[in-house]
């Protein structure tokens, strides 16, 4: 997982737009975007654990 918060914040600041919404788009079939609070570091671990359980990394298809 890659935290892009600072990159998005910088892009918003550089745009000089005061109000609005931000859309993050990932044009790849094996990528995704999650939005979650960053207050608890266990959140990332829990997400990765659930994904590993649902779709094992070393699974051969």
XYZ file of N, CA and C in Angstrom:
183
model
N 0.851 -1.169 0.000
C 0.000 0.000 0.000
C 0.893 1.227 0.000
N 0.470 2.221 -0.754
C 1.242 3.454 -0.889
C 0.374 4.618 -0.421
N 0.853 5.344 0.556
C 0.135 6.514 1.068
C 0.413 7.694 0.144
N -0.618 8.154 -0.559
C -0.450 9.266 -1.507
C -1.021 10.576 -0.971
N -1.311 10.614 0.320
C -1.930 11.796 0.926
C -1.147 13.066 0.643
N 0.156 13.045 0.873
C 0.956 14.265 0.683
C 1.010 14.668 -0.782
N 1.047 13.701 -1.687
C 1.064 14.022 -3.125
C -0.244 14.676 -3.557
N -1.352 14.136 -3.064
C -2.655 14.706 -3.402
C -2.790 16.097 -2.792
N -2.384 16.251 -1.540
C -2.453 17.561 -0.878
C -1.622 18.594 -1.629
N -0.434 18.200 -2.083
C 0.431 19.113 -2.830
C -0.211 19.497 -4.173
N -0.814 18.524 -4.852
C -1.480 18.808 -6.126
C -2.647 19.764 -5.928
N -3.407 19.570 -4.851
C -4.522 20.472 -4.547
C -3.994 21.870 -4.258
N -2.954 21.957 -3.447
C -2.372 23.264 -3.124
C -1.835 23.947 -4.377
N -1.145 23.204 -5.219
C -0.583 23.769 -6.446
C -1.659 24.240 -7.415
N -2.841 23.634 -7.356
C -3.923 24.008 -8.269
C -4.517 25.367 -7.936
N -4.329 25.805 -6.703
C -4.864 27.076 -6.208
C -6.390 27.136 -6.283
N -7.033 25.984 -6.257
C -8.490 25.912 -6.209
C -8.888 25.860 -4.743
N -9.794 26.734 -4.333
C -10.151 26.839 -2.927
C -11.183 25.845 -2.442
N -12.151 25.510 -3.280
C -13.228 24.609 -2.884
C -13.445 23.561 -3.964
N -13.880 22.388 -3.547
C -14.181 21.347 -4.520
C -13.896 19.969 -3.976
N -13.871 19.016 -4.864
C -13.575 17.636 -4.499
C -12.384 17.144 -5.319
N -11.765 16.103 -4.829
C -10.630 15.498 -5.520
C -11.039 14.094 -5.946
N -10.735 13.759 -7.179
C -10.966 12.413 -7.677
C -9.618 11.762 -7.941
N -9.422 10.584 -7.378
C -8.195 9.821 -7.609
C -8.580 8.630 -8.474
N -7.908 8.486 -9.599
C -8.218 7.445 -10.576
C -6.981 6.589 -10.803
N -7.144 5.288 -10.761
C -6.036 4.367 -11.007
C -6.414 3.505 -12.215
N -5.810 3.758 -13.372
C -6.193 3.029 -14.586
C -5.469 1.686 -14.739
N -5.583 0.827 -13.759
C -4.927 -0.472 -13.846
C -5.847 -1.533 -13.269
N -5.869 -2.689 -13.870
C -6.802 -3.734 -13.448
C -6.453 -4.368 -12.113
N -5.197 -4.264 -11.689
C -4.809 -4.902 -10.431
C -4.463 -3.886 -9.352
N -4.975 -2.683 -9.483
C -4.724 -1.642 -8.484
C -6.056 -1.116 -7.977
N -6.016 -0.485 -6.846
C -7.226 0.084 -6.283
C -6.899 1.226 -5.351
N -7.915 1.953 -4.959
C -7.757 3.085 -4.049
C -8.629 2.820 -2.827
N -8.057 2.992 -1.649
C -8.843 2.920 -0.425
C -8.753 4.262 0.279
N -9.802 4.605 0.961
C -9.824 5.824 1.767
C -10.073 5.383 3.203
N -9.105 5.662 4.062
C -9.263 5.304 5.467
C -8.464 6.275 6.327
N -8.846 6.334 7.581
C -8.119 7.213 8.487
C -6.710 6.676 8.689
N -5.801 7.543 9.008
C -4.413 7.144 9.191
C -4.019 7.207 10.666
N -5.015 7.174 11.550
C -4.744 7.307 12.981
C -4.227 6.012 13.596
N -4.597 4.878 13.006
C -4.228 3.586 13.577
C -3.430 2.782 12.556
N -2.158 2.526 12.819
C -1.337 1.786 11.858
C -1.800 0.343 11.642
N -2.635 -0.170 12.539
C -3.144 -1.528 12.379
C -4.118 -1.648 11.208
N -4.685 -0.525 10.758
C -5.650 -0.563 9.662
C -5.004 -1.146 8.406
N -3.826 -0.669 8.046
C -3.141 -1.176 6.856
C -2.847 -2.665 7.015
N -2.361 -3.061 8.172
C -2.071 -4.478 8.427
C -3.331 -5.320 8.291
N -4.441 -4.835 8.835
C -5.701 -5.577 8.760
C -6.185 -5.711 7.318
N -6.072 -4.638 6.542
C -6.489 -4.682 5.134
C -5.638 -5.689 4.366
N -4.315 -5.613 4.541
C -3.423 -6.536 3.842
C -3.663 -7.980 4.270
N -3.944 -8.196 5.536
C -4.237 -9.540 6.030
C -5.518 -10.083 5.402
N -6.552 -9.259 5.324
C -7.818 -9.686 4.720
C -7.639 -9.991 3.234
N -6.860 -9.170 2.547
C -6.603 -9.421 1.127
C -5.817 -10.714 0.931
N -4.827 -10.947 1.776
C -4.031 -12.175 1.684
C -4.905 -13.401 1.931
N -5.848 -13.278 2.845
C -6.759 -14.388 3.125
C -7.701 -14.627 1.939
N -8.218 -13.558 1.358
C -9.165 -13.674 0.246
C -8.482 -14.139 -1.040
N -7.293 -13.594 -1.299
C -6.553 -13.906 -2.527
C -5.092 -14.115 -2.153
N -4.701 -15.338 -1.825
C -3.318 -15.584 -1.417
C -2.314 -15.138 -2.480
N -1.274 -14.474 -2.028
C -0.268 -13.892 -2.920
C 0.429 -14.953 -3.757
N 0.768 -16.075 -3.180
C 1.536 -17.123 -3.867
C 0.641 -18.178 -4.537
N -0.623 -17.892 -4.666
C -1.564 -18.834 -5.274
C -1.281 -18.959 -6.768
N -1.224 -20.182 -7.268
C -1.063 -20.372 -8.713
C -2.438 -20.620 -9.325
N -2.711 -19.909 -10.377
C -4.016 -20.028 -11.040
C -3.858 -20.681 -12.390
